[in-house]
CSV table of C-alpha atoms in Angstrom, one decimal:
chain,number,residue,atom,x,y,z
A,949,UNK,CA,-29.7,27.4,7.7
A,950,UNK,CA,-28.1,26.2,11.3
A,951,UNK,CA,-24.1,25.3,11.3
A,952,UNK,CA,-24.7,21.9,11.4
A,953,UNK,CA,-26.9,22.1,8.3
A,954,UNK,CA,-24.2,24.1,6.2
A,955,UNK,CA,-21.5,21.2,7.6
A,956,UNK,CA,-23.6,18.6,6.6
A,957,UNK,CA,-24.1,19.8,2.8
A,958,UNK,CA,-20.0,20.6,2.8
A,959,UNK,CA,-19.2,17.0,3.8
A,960,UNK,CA,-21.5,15.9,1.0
A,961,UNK,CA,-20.1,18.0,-1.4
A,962,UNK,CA,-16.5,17.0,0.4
A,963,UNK,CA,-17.1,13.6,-0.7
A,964,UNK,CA,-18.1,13.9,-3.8
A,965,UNK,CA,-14.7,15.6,-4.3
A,966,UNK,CA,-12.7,12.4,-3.1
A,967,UNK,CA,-14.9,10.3,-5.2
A,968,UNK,CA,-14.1,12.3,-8.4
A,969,UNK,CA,-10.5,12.2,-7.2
A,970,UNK,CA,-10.8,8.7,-6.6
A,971,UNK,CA,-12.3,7.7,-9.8
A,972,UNK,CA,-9.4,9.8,-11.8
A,973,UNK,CA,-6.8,7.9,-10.0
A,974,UNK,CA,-8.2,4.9,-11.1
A,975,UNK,CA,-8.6,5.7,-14.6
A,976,UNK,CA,-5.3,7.1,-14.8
A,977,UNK,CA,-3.6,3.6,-13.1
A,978,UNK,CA,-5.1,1.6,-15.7
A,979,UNK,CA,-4.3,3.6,-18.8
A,980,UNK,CA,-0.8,3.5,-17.6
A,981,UNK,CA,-0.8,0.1,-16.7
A,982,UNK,CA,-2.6,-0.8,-20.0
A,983,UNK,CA,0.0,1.4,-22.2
A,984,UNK,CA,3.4,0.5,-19.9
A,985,UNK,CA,2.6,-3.1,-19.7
A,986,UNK,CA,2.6,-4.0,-23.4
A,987,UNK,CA,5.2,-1.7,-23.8
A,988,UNK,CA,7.8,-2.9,-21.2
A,989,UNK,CA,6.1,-6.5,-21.0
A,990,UNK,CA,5.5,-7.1,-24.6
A,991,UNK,CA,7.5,-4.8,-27.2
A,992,UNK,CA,11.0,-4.5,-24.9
A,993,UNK,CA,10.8,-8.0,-24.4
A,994,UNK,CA,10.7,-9.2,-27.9
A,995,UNK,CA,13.1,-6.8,-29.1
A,996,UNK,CA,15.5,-7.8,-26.3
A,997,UNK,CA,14.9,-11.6,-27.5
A,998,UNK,CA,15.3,-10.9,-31.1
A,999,UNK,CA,18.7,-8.9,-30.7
A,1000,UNK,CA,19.4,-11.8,-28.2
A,1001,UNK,CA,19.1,-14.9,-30.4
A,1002,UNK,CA,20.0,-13.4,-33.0
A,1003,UNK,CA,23.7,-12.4,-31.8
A,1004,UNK,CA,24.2,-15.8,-30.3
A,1005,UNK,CA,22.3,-17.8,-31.9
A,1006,UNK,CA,21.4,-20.1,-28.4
A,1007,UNK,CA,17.2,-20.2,-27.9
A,1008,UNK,CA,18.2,-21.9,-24.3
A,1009,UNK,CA,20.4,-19.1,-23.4
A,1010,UNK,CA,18.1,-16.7,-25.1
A,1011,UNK,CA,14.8,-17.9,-23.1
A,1012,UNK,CA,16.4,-18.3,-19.9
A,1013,UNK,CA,17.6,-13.6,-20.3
A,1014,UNK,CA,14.3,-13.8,-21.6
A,1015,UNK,CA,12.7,-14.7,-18.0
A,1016,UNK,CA,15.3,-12.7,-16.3
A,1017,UNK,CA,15.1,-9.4,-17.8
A,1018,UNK,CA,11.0,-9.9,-17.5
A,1019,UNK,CA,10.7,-10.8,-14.4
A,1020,UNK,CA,13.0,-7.6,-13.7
A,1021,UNK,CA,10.3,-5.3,-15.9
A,1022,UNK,CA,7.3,-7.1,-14.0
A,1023,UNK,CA,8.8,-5.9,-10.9
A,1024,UNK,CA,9.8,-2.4,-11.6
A,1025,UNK,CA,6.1,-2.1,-13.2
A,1026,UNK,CA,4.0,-3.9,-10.4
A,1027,UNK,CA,6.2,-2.5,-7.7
A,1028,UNK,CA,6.0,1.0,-9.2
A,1029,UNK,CA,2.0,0.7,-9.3
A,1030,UNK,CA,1.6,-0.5,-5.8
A,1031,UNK,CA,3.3,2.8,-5.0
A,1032,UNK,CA,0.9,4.9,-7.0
A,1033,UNK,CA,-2.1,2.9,-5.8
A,1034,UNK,CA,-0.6,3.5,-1.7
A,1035,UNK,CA,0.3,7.6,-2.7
A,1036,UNK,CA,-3.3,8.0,-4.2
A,1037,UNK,CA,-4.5,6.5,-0.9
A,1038,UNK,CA,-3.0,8.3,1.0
A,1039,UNK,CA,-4.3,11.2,-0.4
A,1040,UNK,CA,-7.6,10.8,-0.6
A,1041,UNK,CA,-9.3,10.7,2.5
A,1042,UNK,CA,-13.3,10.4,3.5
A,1043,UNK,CA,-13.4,13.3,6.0
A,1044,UNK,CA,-15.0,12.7,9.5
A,1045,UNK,CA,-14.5,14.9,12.8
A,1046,UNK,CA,-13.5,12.9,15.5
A,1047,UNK,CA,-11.6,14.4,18.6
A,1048,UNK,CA,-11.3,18.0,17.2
A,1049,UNK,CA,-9.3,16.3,14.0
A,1050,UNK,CA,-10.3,15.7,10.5
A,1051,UNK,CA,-9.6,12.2,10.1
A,1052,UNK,CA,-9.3,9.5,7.4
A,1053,UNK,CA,-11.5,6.3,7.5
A,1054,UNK,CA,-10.9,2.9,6.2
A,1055,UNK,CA,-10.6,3.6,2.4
A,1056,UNK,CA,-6.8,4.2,2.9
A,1057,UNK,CA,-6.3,0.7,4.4
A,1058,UNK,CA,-8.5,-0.8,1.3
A,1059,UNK,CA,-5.8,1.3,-0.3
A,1060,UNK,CA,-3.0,0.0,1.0
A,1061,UNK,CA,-4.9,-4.1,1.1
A,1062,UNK,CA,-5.2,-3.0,-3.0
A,1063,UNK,CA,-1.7,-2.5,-3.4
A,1064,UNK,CA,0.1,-5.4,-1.5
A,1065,UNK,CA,-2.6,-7.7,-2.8
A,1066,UNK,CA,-2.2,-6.4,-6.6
A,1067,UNK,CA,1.8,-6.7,-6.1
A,1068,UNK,CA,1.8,-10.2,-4.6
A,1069,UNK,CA,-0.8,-11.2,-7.2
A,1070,UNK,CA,1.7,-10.3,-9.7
A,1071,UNK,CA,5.0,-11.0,-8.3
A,1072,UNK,CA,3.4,-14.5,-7.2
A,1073,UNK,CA,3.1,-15.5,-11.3
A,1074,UNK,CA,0.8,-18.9,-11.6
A,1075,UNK,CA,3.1,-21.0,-13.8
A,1076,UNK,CA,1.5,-21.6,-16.9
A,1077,UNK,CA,0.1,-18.3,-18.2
A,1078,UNK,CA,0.8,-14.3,-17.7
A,1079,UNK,CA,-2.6,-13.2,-17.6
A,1080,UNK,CA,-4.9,-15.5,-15.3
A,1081,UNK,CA,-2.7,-13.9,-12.4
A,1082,UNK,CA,-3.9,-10.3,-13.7
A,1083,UNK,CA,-7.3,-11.9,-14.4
A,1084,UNK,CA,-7.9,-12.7,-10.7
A,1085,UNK,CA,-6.1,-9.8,-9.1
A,1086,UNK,CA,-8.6,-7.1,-11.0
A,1087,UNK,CA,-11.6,-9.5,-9.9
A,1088,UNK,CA,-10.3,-9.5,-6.4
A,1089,UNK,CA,-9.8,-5.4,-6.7
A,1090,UNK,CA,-13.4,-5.1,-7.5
A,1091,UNK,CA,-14.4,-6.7,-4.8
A,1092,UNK,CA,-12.2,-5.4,-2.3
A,1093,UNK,CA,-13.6,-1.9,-3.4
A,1094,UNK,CA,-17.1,-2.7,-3.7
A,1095,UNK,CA,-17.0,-3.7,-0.1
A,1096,UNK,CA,-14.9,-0.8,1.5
A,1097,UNK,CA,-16.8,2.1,-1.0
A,1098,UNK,CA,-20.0,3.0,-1.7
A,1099,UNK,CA,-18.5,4.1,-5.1
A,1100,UNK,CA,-19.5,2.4,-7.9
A,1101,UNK,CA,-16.2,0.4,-10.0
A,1102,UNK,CA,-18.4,-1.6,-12.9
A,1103,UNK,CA,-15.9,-0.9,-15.2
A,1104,UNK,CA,-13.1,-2.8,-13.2
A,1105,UNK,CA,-15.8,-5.6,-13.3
A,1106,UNK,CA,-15.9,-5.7,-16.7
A,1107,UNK,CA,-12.3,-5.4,-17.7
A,1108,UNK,CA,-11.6,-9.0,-15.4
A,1109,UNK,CA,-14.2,-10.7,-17.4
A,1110,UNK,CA,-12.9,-9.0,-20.7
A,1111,UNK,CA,-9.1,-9.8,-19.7
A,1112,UNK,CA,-10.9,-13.5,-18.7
A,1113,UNK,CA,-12.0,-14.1,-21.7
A,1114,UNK,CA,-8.8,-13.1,-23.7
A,1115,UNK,CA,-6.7,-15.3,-20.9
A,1116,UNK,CA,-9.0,-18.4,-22.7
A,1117,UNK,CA,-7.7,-17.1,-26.1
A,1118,UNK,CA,-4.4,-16.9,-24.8
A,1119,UNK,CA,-4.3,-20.6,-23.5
A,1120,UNK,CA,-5.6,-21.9,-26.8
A,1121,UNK,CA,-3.5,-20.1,-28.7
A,1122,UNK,CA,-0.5,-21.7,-26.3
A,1123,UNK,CA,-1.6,-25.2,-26.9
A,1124,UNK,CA,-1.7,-24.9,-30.9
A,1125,UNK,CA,1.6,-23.0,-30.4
A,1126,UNK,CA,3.3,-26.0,-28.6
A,1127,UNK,CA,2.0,-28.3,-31.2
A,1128,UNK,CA,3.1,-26.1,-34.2
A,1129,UNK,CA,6.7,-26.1,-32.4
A,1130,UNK,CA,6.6,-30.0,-32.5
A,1131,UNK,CA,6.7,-30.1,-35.8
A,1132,UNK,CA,8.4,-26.5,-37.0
A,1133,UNK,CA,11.4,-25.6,-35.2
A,1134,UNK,CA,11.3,-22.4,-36.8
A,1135,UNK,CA,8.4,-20.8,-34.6
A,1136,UNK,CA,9.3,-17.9,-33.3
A,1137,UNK,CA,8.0,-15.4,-36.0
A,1138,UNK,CA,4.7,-17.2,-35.2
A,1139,UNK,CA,5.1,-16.7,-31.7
A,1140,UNK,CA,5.9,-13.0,-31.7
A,1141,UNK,CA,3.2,-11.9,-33.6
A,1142,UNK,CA,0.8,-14.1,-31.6
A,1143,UNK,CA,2.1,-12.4,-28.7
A,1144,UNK,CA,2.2,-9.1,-29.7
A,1145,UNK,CA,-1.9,-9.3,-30.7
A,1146,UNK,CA,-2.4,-10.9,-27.1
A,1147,UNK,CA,-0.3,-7.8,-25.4
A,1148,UNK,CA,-2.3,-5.0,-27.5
A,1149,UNK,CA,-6.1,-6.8,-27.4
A,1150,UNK,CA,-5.1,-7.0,-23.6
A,1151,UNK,CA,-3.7,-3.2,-23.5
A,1152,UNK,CA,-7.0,-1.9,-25.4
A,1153,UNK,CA,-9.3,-2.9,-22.6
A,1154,UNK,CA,-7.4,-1.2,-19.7
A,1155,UNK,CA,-7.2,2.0,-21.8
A,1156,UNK,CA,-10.9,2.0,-22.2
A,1157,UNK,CA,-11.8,1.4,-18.7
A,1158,UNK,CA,-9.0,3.6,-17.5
A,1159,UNK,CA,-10.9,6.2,-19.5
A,1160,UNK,CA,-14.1,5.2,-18.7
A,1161,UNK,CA,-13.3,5.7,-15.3
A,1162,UNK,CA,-11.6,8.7,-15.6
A,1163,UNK,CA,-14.7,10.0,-17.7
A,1164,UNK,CA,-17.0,9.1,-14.8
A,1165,UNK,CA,-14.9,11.3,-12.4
A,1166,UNK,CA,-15.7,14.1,-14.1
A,1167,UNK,CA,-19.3,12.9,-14.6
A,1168,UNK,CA,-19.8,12.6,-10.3
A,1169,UNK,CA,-18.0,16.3,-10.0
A,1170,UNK,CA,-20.1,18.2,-12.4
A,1171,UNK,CA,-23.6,16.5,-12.1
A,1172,UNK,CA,-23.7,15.0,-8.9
B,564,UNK,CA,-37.2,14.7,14.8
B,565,UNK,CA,-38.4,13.6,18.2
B,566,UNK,CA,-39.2,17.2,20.0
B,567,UNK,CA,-35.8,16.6,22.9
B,568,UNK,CA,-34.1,16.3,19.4
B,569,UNK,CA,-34.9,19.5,18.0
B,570,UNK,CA,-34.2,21.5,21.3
B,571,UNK,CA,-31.1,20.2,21.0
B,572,UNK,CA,-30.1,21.0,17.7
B,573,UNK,CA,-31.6,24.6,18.3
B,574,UNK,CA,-29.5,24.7,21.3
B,575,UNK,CA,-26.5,23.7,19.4
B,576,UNK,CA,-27.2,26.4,16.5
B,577,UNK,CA,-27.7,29.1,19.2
B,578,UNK,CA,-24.3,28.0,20.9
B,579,UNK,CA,-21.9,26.8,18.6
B,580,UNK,CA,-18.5,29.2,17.5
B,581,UNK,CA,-19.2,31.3,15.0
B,582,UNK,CA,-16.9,32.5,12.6
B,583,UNK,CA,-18.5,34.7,10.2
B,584,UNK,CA,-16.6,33.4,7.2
B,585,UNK,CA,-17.4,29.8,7.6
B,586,UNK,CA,-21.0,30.4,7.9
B,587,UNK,CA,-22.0,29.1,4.3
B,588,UNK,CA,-21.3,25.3,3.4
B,589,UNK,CA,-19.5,27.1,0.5
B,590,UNK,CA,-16.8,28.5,2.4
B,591,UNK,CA,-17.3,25.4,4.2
B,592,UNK,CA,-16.5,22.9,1.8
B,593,UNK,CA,-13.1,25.0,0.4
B,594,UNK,CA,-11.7,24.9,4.1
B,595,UNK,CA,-12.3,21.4,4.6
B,596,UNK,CA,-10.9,20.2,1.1
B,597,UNK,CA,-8.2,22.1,1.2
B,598,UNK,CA,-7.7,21.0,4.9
B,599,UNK,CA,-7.3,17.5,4.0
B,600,UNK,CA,-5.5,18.2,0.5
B,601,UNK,CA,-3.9,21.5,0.9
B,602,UNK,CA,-4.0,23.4,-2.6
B,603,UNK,CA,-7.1,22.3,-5.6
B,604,UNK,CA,-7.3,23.4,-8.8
B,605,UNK,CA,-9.5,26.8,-9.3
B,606,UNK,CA,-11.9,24.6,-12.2
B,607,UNK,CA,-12.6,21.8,-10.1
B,608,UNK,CA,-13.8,24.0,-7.0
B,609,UNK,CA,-16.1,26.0,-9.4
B,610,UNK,CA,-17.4,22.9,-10.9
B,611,UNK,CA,-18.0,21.0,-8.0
B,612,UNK,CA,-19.5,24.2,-6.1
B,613,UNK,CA,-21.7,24.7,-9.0
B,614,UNK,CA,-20.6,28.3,-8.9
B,615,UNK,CA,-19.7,31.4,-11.7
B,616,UNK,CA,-16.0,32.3,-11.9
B,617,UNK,CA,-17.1,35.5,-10.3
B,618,UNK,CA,-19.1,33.6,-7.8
B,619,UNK,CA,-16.1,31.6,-6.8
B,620,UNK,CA,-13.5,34.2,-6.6
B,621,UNK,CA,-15.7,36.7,-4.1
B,622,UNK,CA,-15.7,33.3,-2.1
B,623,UNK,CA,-12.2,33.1,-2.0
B,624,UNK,CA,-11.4,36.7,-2.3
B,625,UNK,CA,-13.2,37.1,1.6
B,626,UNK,CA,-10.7,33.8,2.7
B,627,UNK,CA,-7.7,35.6,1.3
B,628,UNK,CA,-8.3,38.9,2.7
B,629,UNK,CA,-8.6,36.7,6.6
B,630,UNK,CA,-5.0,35.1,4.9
B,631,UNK,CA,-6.9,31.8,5.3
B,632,UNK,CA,-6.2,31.0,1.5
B,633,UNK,CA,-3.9,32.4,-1.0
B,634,UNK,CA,-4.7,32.2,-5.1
B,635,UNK,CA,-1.6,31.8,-8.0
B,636,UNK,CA,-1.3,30.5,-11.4
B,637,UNK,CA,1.2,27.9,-12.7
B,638,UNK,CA,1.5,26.0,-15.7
B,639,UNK,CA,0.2,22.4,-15.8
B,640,UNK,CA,2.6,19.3,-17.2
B,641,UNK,CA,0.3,20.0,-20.3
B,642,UNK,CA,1.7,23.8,-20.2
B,643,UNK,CA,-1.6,24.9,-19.8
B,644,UNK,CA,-2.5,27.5,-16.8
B,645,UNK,CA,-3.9,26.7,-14.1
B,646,UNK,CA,-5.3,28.7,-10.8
B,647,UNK,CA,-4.7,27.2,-7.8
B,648,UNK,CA,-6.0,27.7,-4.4
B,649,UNK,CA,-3.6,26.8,-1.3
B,650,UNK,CA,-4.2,27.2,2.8
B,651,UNK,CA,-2.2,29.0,4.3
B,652,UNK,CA,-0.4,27.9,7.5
B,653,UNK,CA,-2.6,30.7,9.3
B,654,UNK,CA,-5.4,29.5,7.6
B,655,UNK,CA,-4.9,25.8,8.7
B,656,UNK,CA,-4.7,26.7,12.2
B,657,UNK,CA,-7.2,29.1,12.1
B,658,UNK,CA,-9.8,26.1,10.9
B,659,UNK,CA,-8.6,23.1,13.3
B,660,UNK,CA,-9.4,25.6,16.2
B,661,UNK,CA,-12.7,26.3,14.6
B,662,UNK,CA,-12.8,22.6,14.9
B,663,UNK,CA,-11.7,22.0,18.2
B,664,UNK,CA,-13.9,24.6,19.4
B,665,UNK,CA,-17.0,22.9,17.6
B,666,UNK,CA,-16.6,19.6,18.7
B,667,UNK,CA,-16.1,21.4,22.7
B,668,UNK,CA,-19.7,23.0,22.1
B,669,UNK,CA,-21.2,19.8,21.1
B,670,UNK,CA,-19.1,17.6,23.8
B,671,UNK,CA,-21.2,20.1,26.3
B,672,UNK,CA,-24.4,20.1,25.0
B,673,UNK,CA,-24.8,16.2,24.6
B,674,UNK,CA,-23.2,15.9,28.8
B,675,UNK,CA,-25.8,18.4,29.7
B,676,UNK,CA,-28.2,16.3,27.6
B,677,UNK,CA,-27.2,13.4,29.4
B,678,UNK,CA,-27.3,14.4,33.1
């Protein structure tokens, strides 16, 4: 076999390295974004609310450290995410020659595109729900890596639709929620618990296509 | 092929640097990885290479003895051992002039092609 032929099979099996690397980043980001974001977003903020209200008895007061101290968690998670998505990026590279160098091509600026888009999708909330912004800013992931890989990210695909779909449930649930406070005062034992089944049904499908993902890694290193 | 094709690339094989040890896309492949990400995990290289422990380690045992790679164990966040493989600064220089000289060979032979 000539040198060129023995190059040729290592940057094939050279890419099927950055691939499994790639695809156990992935899986990884969303477990922990599945696991951190009902954690900080959901459980922290309830408590935080409870002890709250309870201590000064003021909902107005209460609500408006409510959107403080979330917006603050959002951050520190989004912002702390777009850094993991940028370091993974950065080091995983699709290897060409070029000038006597190995060089990186353009999946580290989809990289970097994924993270400043993810964290603007999130720091930009759309008033009116918490979950059509994550909705769109998986869909718009999936498509900004179907385009720049040849890798293959269904999962991602199917957690947007899945995360879709509870986004729906989450709006309907809002509207009865608003008429229920109409007439009961009283609502926010109602409100928690609806809140804390939306923040683990959405946690559940991130896990699962975190894993999924991560699964598949391992799948493209052994087989492939 | 067209047949100016494959003089070429029999050209190329005749000419090109050759160091012995990166002669198989084995060898190959653990240069280049670690290249870009400096030290990988002893498991993953044997199950991407599709290769024996054994197989693996007379691999790496030829790099080590050129001081291209070094081996050494550590415990993972999971406290489990793990064998890791790391270039060496020797090593990385060693392979971008393997490089540099490759890509001069090939500069050449596609000019010559060309006049």
């Amino acid at each position: 076999m000539s040198i060129i032929e023995e190059f040729d099979k290592a940057f094939q099996l050279v890419d099927r390295y950055e691939e499994y690397k790639l695809f156990r980043a992935w899986g990884i980001i969303f477990v922990i974004t599945g696991v951190a974001r009902f954690l900080l977003g959901f459980i922290i903020w309830n408590l935080f609310y409870l002890i709250y209200t309870s201590m000064n008895n003021n909902f107005n007061s209460g609500a408006l450290m409510i959107a403080v101290f979330n917006s603050v968690v959002s951050f520190i998670l989004i912002f702390s995410l777009a850094v993991i998505m940028i370091y993974t990026y950065l080091s995983i590279r699709k290897t060409t020659i070029k000038d006597g160098k190995l060089i990186s091509s353009k999946i580290l600026y989809s990289g970097i595109a994924l993270a400043i888009l993810y964290f603007l999708t999130f720091i930009l909330q759309i008033p009116g729900s918490v979950y059509w912004e994550e909705v769109i800013a998986i869909f718009i992931c999936y498509f900004i890596l179907k385009r720049g890989l040849k890798s293959d990210f269904k999962e991602i695909l199917y957690l947007g639709v899945i995360l879709f779909v509870v986004s729906i449930v989450e709006f309907i649930g809002r509207v009865f929620l608003v008429l229920y406070f109409l007439y009961q005062p009283l609502f926010t034992p109602l409100w928690i618990i609806f809140y804390l089944m939306i923040g683990f049904v959405f946690m559940i499908p991130y896990i699962i296509t975190g894993l999924r993902i991560f699964r598949k890694g391992s799948l493209i290193l052994e087989e492939g | 092929m067209k047949k100016d094709d494959g003089d070429l690339m029999d050209k190329t094989t005749q000419t090109l640097p050759s160091n012995e040890l990166f002669i198989t896309s084995v060898r190959l492949t653990i240069m280049i990885l670690l290249f870009n990400h400096k030290k990988i995990n002893f498991t993953e290289l044997q199950k991407l290479l599709k290769l024996t422990p054994g197989n693996l380690d007379h691999h790496l045992k030829r790099l080590e003895g050129a001081n291209y790679v070094k081996t050494y164990k550590k415990l993972s966040s999971l406290r489990r051992p793990l064998t890791l493989v790391e270039i060496t600064p020797y090593g990385k220089k060693s392979f971008k002039e393997y490089i540099t000289n490759l890509r001069d060979v090939l500069n050449n032979i596609v000019l010559s092609s060309e006049k």
